[in-house]
mmCIF file of C-alpha atoms and ligand atoms in Angstrom:
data_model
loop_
_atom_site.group_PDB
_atom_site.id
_atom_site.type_symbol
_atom_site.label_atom_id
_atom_site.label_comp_id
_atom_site.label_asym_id
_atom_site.label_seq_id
_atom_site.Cartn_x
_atom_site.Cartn_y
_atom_site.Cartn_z
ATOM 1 C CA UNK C 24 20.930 10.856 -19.635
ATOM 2 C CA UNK C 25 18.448 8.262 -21.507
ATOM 3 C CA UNK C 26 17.178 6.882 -17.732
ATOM 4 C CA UNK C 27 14.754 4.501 -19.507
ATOM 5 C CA UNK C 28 17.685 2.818 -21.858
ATOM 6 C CA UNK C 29 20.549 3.121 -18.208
ATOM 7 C CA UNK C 30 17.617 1.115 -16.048
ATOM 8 C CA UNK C 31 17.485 -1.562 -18.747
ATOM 9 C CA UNK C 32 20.937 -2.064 -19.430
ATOM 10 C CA UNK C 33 21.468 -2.335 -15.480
ATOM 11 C CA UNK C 34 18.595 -4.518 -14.864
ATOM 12 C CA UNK C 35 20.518 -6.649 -17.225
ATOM 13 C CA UNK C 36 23.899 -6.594 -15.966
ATOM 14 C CA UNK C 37 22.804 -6.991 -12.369
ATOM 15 C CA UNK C 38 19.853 -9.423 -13.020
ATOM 16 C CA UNK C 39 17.639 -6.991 -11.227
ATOM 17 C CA UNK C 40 14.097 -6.959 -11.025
ATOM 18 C CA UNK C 41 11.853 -3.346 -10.361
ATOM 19 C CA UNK C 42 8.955 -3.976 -8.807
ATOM 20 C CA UNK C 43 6.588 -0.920 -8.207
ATOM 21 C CA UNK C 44 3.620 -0.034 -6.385
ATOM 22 C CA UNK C 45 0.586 1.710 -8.199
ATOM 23 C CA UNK C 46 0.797 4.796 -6.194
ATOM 24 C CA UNK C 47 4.938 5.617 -7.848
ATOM 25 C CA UNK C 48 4.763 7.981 -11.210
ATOM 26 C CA UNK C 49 3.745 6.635 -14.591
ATOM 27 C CA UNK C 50 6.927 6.859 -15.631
ATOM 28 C CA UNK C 51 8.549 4.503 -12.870
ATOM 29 C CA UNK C 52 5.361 2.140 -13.544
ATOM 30 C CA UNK C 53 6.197 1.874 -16.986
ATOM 31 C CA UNK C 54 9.815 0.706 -16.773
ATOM 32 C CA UNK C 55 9.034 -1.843 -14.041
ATOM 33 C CA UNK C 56 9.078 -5.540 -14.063
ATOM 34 C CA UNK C 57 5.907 -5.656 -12.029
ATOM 35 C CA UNK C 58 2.928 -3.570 -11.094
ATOM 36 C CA UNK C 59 0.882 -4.593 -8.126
ATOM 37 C CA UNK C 60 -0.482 -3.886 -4.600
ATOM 38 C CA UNK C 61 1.142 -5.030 -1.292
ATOM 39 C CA UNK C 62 0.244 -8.433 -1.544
ATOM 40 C CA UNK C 63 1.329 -9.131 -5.225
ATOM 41 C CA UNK C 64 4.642 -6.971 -4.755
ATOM 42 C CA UNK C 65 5.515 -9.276 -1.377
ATOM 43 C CA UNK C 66 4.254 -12.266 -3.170
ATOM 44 C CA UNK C 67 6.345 -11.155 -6.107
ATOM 45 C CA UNK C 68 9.362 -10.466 -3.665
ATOM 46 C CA UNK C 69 8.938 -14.173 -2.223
ATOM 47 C CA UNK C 70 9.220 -16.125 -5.572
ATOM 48 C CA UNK C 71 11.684 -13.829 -7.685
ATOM 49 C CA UNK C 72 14.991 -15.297 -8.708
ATOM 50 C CA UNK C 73 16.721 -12.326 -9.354
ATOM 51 C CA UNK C 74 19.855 -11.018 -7.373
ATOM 52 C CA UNK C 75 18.703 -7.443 -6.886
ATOM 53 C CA UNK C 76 15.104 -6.343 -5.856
ATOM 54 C CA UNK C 77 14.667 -2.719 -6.593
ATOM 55 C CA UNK C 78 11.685 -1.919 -4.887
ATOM 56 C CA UNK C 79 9.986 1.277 -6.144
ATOM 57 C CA UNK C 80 7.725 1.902 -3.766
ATOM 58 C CA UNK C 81 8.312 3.322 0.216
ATOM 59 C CA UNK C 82 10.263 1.987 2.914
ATOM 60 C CA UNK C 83 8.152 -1.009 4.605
ATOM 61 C CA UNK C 84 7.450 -2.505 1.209
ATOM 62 C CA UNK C 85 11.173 -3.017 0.413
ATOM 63 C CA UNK C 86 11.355 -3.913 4.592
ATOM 64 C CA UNK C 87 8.773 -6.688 3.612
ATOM 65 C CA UNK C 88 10.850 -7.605 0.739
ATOM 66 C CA UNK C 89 14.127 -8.009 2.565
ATOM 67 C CA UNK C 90 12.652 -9.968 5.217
ATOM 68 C CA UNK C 91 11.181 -12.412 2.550
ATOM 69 C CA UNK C 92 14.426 -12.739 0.672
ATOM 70 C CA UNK C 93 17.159 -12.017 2.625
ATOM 71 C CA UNK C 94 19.858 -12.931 0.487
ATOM 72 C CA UNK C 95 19.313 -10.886 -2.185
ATOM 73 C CA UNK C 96 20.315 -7.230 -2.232
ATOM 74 C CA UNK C 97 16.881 -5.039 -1.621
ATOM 75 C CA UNK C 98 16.978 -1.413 -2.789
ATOM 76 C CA UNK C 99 14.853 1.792 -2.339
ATOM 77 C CA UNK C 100 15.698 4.889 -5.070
ATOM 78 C CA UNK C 101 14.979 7.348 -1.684
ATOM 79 C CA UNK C 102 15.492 5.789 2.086
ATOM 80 C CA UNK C 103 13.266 8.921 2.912
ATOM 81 C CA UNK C 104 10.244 7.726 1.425
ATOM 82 C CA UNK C 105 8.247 6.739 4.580
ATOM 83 C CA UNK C 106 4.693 6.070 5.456
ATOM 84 C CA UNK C 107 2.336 8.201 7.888
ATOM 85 C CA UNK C 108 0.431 5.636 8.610
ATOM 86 C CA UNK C 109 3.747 3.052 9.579
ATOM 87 C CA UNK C 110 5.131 6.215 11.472
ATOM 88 C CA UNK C 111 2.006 6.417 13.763
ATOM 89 C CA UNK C 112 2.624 3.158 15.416
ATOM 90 C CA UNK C 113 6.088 3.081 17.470
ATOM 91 C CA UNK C 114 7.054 -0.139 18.621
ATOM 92 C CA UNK C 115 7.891 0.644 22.306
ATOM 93 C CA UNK C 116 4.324 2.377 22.580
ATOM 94 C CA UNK C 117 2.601 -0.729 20.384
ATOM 95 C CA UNK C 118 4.640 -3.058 22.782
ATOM 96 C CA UNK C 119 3.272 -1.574 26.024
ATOM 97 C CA UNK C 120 -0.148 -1.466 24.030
ATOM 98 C CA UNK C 121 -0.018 -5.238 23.928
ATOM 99 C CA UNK C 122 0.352 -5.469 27.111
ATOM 100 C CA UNK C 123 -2.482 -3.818 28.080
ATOM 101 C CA UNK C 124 -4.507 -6.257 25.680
ATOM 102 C CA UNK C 125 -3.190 -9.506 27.305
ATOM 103 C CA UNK C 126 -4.449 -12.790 25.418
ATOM 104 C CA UNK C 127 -5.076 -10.832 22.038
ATOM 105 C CA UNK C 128 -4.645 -12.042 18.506
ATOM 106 C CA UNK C 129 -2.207 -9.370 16.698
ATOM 107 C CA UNK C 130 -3.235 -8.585 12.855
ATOM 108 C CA UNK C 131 -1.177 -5.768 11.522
ATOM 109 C CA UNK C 132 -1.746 -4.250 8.083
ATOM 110 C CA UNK C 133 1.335 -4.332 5.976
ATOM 111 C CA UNK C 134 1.771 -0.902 6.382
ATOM 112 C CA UNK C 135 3.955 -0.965 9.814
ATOM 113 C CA UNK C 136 7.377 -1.336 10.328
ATOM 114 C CA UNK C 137 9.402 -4.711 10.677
ATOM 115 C CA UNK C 138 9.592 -4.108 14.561
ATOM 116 C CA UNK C 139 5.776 -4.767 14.076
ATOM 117 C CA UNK C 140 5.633 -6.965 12.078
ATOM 118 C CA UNK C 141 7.440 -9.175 14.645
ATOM 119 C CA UNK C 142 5.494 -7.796 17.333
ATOM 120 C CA UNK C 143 1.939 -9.065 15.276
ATOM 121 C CA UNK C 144 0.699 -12.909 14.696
ATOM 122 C CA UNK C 145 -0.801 -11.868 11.397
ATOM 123 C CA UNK C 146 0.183 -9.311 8.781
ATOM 124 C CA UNK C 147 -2.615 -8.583 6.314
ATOM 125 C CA UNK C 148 -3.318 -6.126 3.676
ATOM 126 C CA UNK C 149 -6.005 -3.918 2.210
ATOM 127 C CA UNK C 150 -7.231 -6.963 -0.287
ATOM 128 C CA UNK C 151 -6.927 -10.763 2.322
ATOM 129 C CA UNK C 152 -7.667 -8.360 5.420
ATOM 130 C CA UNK C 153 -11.306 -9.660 5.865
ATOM 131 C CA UNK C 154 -10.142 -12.856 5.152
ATOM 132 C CA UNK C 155 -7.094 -13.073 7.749
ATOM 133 C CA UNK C 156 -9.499 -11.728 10.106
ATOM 134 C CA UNK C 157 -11.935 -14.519 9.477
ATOM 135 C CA UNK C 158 -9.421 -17.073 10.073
ATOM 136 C CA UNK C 159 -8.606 -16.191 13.532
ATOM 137 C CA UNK C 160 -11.285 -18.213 15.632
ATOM 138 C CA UNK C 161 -14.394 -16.457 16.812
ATOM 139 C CA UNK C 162 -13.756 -16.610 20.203
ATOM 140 C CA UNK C 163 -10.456 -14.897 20.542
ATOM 141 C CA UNK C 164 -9.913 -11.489 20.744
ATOM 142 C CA UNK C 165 -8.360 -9.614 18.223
ATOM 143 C CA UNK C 166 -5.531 -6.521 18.546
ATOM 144 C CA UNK C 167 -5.735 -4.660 14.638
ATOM 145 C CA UNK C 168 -2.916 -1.997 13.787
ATOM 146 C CA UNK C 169 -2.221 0.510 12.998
ATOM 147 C CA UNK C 170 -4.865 1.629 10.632
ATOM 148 C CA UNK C 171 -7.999 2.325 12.353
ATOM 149 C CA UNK C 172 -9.881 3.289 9.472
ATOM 150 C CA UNK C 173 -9.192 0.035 8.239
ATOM 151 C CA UNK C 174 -10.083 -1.040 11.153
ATOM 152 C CA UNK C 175 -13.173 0.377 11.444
ATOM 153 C CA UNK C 176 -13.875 -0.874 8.121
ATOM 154 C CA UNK C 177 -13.232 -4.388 8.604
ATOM 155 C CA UNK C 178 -15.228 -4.522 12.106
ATOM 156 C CA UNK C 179 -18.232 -3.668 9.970
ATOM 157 C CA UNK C 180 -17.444 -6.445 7.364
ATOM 158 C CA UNK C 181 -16.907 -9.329 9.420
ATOM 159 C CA UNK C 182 -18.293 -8.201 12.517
ATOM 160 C CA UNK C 183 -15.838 -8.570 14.590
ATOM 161 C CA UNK C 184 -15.117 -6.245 17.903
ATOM 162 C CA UNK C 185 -11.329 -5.729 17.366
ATOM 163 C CA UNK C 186 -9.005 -3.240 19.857
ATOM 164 C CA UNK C 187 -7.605 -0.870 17.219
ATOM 165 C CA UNK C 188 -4.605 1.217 17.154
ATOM 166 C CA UNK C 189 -4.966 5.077 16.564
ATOM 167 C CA UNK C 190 -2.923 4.915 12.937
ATOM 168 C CA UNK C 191 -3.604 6.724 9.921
ATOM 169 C CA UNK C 192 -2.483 7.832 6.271
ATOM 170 C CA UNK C 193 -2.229 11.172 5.598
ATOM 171 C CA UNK C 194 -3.350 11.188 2.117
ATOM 172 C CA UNK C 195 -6.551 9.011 2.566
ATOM 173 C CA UNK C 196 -7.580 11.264 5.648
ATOM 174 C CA UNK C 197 -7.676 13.978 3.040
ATOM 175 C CA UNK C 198 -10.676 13.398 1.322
ATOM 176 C CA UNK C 199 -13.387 16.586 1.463
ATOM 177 C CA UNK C 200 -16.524 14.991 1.830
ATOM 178 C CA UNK C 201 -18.414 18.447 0.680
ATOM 179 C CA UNK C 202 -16.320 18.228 -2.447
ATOM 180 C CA UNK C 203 -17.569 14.637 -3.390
ATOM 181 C CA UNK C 204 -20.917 15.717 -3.041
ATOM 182 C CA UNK C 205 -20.076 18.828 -5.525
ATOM 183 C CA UNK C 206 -18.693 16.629 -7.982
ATOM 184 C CA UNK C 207 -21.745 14.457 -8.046
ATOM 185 C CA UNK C 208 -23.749 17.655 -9.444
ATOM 186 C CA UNK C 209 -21.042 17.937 -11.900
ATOM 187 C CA UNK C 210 -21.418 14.111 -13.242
ATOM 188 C CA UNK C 211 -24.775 12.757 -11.609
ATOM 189 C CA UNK C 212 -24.114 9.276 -13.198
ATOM 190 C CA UNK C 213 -20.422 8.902 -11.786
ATOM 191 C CA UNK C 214 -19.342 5.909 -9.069
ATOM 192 C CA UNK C 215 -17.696 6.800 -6.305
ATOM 193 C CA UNK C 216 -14.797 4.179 -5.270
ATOM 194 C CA UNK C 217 -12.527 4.584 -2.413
ATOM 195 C CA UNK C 218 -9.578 2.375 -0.512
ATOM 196 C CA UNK C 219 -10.691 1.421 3.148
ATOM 197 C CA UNK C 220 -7.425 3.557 4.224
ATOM 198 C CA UNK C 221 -9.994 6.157 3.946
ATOM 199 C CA UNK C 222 -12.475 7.635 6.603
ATOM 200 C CA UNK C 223 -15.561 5.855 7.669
ATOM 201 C CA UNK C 224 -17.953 8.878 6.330
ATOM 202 C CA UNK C 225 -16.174 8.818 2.969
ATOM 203 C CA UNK C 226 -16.229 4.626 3.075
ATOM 204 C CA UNK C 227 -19.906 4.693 3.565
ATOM 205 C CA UNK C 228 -21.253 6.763 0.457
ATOM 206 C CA UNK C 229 -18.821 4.567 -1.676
ATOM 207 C CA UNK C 230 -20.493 2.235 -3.630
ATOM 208 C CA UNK C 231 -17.236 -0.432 -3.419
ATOM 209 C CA UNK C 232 -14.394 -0.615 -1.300
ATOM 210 C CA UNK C 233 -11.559 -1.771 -2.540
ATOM 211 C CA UNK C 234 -7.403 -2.259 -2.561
ATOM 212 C CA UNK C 235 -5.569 -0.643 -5.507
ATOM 213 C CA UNK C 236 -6.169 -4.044 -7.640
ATOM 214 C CA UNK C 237 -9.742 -4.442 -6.405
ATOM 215 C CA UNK C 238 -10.345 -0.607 -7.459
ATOM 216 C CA UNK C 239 -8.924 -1.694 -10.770
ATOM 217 C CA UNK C 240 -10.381 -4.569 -11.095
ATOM 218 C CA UNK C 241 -14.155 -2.663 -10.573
ATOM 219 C CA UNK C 242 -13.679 0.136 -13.042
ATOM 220 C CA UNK C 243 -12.548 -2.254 -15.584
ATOM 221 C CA UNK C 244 -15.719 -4.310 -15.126
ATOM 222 C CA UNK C 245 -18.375 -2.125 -14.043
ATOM 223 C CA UNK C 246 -20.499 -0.513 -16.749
ATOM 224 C CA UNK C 247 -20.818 3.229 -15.766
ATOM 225 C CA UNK C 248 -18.390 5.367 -17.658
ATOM 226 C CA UNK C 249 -17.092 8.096 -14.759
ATOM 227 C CA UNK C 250 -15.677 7.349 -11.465
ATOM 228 C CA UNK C 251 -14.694 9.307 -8.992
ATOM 229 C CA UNK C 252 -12.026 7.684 -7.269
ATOM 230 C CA UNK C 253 -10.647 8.045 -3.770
ATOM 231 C CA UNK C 254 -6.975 7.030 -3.600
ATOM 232 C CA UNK C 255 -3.796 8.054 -4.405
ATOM 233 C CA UNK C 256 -3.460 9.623 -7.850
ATOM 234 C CA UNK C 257 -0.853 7.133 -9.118
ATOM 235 C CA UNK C 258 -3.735 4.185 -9.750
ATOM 236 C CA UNK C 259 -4.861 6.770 -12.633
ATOM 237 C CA UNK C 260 -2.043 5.837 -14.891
ATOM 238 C CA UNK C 261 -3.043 2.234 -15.025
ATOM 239 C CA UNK C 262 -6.844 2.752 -14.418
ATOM 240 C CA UNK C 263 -6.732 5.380 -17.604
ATOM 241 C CA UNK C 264 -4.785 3.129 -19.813
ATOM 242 C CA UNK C 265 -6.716 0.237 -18.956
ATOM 243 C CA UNK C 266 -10.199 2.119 -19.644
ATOM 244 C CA UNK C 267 -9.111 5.042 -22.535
ATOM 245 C CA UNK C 268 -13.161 5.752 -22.616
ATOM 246 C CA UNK C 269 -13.722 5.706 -19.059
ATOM 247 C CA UNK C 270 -14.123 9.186 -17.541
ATOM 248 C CA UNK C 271 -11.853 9.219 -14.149
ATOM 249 C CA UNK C 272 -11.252 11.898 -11.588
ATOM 250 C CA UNK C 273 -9.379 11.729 -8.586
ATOM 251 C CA UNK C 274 -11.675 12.703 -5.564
ATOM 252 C CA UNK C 275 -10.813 15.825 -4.198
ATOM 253 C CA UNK C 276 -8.994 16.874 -1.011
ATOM 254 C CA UNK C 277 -9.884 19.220 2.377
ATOM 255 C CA UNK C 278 -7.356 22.131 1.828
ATOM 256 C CA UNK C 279 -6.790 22.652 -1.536
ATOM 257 C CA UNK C 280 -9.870 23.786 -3.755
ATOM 258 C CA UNK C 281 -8.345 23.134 -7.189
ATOM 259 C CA UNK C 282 -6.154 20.536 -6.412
ATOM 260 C CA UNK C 283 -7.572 16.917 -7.637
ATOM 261 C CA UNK C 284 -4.190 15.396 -6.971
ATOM 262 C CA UNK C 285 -4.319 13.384 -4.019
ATOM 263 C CA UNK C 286 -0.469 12.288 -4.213
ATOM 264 C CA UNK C 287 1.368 10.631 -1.264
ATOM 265 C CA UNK C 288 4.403 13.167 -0.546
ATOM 266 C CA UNK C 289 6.704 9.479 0.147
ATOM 267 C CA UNK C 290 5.517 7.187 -2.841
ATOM 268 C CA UNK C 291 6.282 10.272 -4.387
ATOM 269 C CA UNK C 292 10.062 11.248 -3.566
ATOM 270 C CA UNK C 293 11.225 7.591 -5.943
ATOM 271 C CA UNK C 294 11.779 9.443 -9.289
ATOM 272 C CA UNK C 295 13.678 7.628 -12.642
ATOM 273 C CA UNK C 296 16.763 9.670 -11.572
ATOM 274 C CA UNK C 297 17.211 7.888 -7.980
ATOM 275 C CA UNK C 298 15.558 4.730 -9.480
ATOM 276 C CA UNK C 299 18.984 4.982 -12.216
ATOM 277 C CA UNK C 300 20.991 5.602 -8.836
ATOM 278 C CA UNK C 301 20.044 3.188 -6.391
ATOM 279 C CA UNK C 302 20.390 0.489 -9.300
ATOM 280 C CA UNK C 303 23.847 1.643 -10.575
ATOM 281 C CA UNK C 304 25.317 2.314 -6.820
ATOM 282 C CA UNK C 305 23.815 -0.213 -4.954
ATOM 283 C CA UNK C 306 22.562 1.921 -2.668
ATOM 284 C CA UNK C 307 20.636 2.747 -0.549
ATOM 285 C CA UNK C 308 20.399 -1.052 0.959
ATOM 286 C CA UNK C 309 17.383 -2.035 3.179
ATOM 287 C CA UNK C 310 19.391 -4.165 6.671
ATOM 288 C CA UNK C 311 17.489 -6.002 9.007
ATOM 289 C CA UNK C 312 19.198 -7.691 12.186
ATOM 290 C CA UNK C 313 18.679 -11.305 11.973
ATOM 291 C CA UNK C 314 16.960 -11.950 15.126
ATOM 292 C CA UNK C 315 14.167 -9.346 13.836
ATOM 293 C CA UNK C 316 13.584 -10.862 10.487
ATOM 294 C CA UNK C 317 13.337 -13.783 11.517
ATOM 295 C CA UNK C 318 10.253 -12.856 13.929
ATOM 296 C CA UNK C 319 8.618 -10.724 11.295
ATOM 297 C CA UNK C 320 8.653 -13.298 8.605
ATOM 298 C CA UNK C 321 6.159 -15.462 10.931
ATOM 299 C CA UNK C 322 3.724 -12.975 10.595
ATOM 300 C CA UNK C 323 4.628 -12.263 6.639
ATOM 301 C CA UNK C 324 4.180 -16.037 6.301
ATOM 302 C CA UNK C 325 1.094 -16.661 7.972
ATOM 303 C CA UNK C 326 -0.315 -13.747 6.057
ATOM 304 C CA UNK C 327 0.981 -15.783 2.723
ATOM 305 C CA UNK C 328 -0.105 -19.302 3.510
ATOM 306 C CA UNK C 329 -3.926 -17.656 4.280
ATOM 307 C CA UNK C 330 -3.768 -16.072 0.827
HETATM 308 P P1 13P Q 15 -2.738 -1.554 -1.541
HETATM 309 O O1 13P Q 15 -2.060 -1.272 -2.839
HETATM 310 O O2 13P Q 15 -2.310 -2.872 -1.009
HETATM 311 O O3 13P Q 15 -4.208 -1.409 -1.648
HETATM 312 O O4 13P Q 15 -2.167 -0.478 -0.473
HETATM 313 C C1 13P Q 15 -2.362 0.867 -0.537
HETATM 314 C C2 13P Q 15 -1.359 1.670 0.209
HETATM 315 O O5 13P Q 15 -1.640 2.619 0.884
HETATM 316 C C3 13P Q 15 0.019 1.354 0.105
HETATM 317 O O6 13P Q 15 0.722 2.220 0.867
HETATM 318 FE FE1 SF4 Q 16 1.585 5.358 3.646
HETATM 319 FE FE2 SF4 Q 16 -0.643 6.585 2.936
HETATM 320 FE FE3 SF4 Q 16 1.527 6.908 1.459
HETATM 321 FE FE4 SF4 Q 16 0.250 4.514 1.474
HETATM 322 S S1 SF4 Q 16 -0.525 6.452 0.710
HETATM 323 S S2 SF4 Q 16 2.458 4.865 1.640
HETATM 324 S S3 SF4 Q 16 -0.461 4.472 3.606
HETATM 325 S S4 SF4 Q 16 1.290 7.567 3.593
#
């Protein structure tokens, strides 16, 4: 089966749009309608006037997208394809959490589940998070979930004391910090980037911090010519292409000593066969009950207006 010609004829006949994150193969990348990081996917799910939204990416991204248009059909290729980091934050446990943090201003990265989203008064990502976080007034406290390396992070950069939830991702906790260091022996002149899902030891011999775009956005700019790069492998296809010269190499991980492949196991389980699938069935479909969309789109929307 010719996947690449079966996804366009079906995006046609079903006036679909693919959007995909940066972290899905180069493959799925390739045949999509639109490349981008949280924000510009969810910005991209807000304004699109097609009937089907296929989102290649993992489950709360094509949540987000449902809650923003809830009249179209949303898609996933694999209803398996999670998140660590939205898994570490249950919403009974964040709920009682709240409690305990009574009067609290609620930012939640994007990376969390619908049930808190509508539990949060701000959803942010990885590129507006210092800026949400700057519009919430100086004198109220602040609640930030569920990524507390993030967290960390963003305490440091606006200076804020925020209560953070115990979340992480599995892939940027990976990083071998020993292993950087190695690698700078190799290639003395390389830059070291990472996203602020990563750990506070690896985030402070980085010399920028950055979402997927920002990362982009630096390498094509800066002047060096290698960068080490602390994400998920999947930016490489677009960071490569966009810089053919440029010298790039994923930075590498705790367990495995050969392995420079820091992939996430869930952005990873879309592939062109279940992208054909989920287009041509229908199926899987992303629900949400009313009553909860409706109370996550506040936060969505808040997050949106700020940006
Ligand atoms: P951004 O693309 O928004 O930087 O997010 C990274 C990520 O981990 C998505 O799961
Ligand atoms: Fe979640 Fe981490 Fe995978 Fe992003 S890379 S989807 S935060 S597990």
């Amino acid at each position: 089966m010719d996947y690449i010609q079966e996804i366009r004829r079906l995006k046609k006949e079903k006036n679909a749009v693919i959007l995909a994150h940066y972290y899905q193969t180069g493959d799925i990348q390739d045949i999509a309608d639109y490349v981008g990081d949280s924000l510009q996917l969810s910005q991209q799910a807000a304004g699109t006037d097609a009937d089907m939204i296929v989102f290649a990416g993992v489950h709360f991204m094509a949540e987000t997208a449902k809650i923003l248009s809830p009249d179209k059909t949303v898609v996933l290729p694999d209803l398996e394809a999670g998140c660590s980091l939205a898994d570490s934050c249950p919403a009974v446990s964040f709920a009682e959490f709240k409690e305990q943090h009574k009067g609290h201003v609620v930012i939640s990265y994007i990376n969390c589940s619908a049930e808190i989203k509508a539990l949060s008064d701000y959803i942010c990502t990885s590129s507006n998070a210092v800026k949400i976080v700057d519009a919430v007034p100086k004198d109220t406290p602040i609640i930030f979930a569920p990524d507390k390396n993030l967290g960390k992070y963003l305490i440091q950069e606006t200076g804020r004391d925020m209560v953070l939830w115990d979340g992480s991702c599995l892939v940027h906790e990976s990083f071998s910090i020993d292993k950087i260091l190695d690698l700078y022996k190799q290639y003395p002149d390389a830059h070291f980037i990472a996203h602020p899902e990563a750990e506070e030891h690896i985030l402070k011999i980085a010399e920028f911090v950055g979402s997927t775009t920002g990362l982009l956005n630096y390498v094509k700019n800066a002047a060096g010519k290698t960068f080490i790069v602390a994400t998920e492998s999947g930016i490489l296809h677009k960071m490569q292409r966009d810089n053919p010269d440029k010298i790039l190499i994923a930075a590498p991980m705790l367990e495995d000593s050969t392995c420079a492949c820091n992939e996430c196991p869930y952005m990873k389980m879309n592939t062109m066969e279940k992208l054909y699938l989920c287009m041509k069935n229908e199926s899987p479909t992303i629900e949400i009950e009313d009553k909860l969309r409706e109370k996550a789109l506040g936060s969505i929307n808040r997050m949106l207006q700020l940006s």
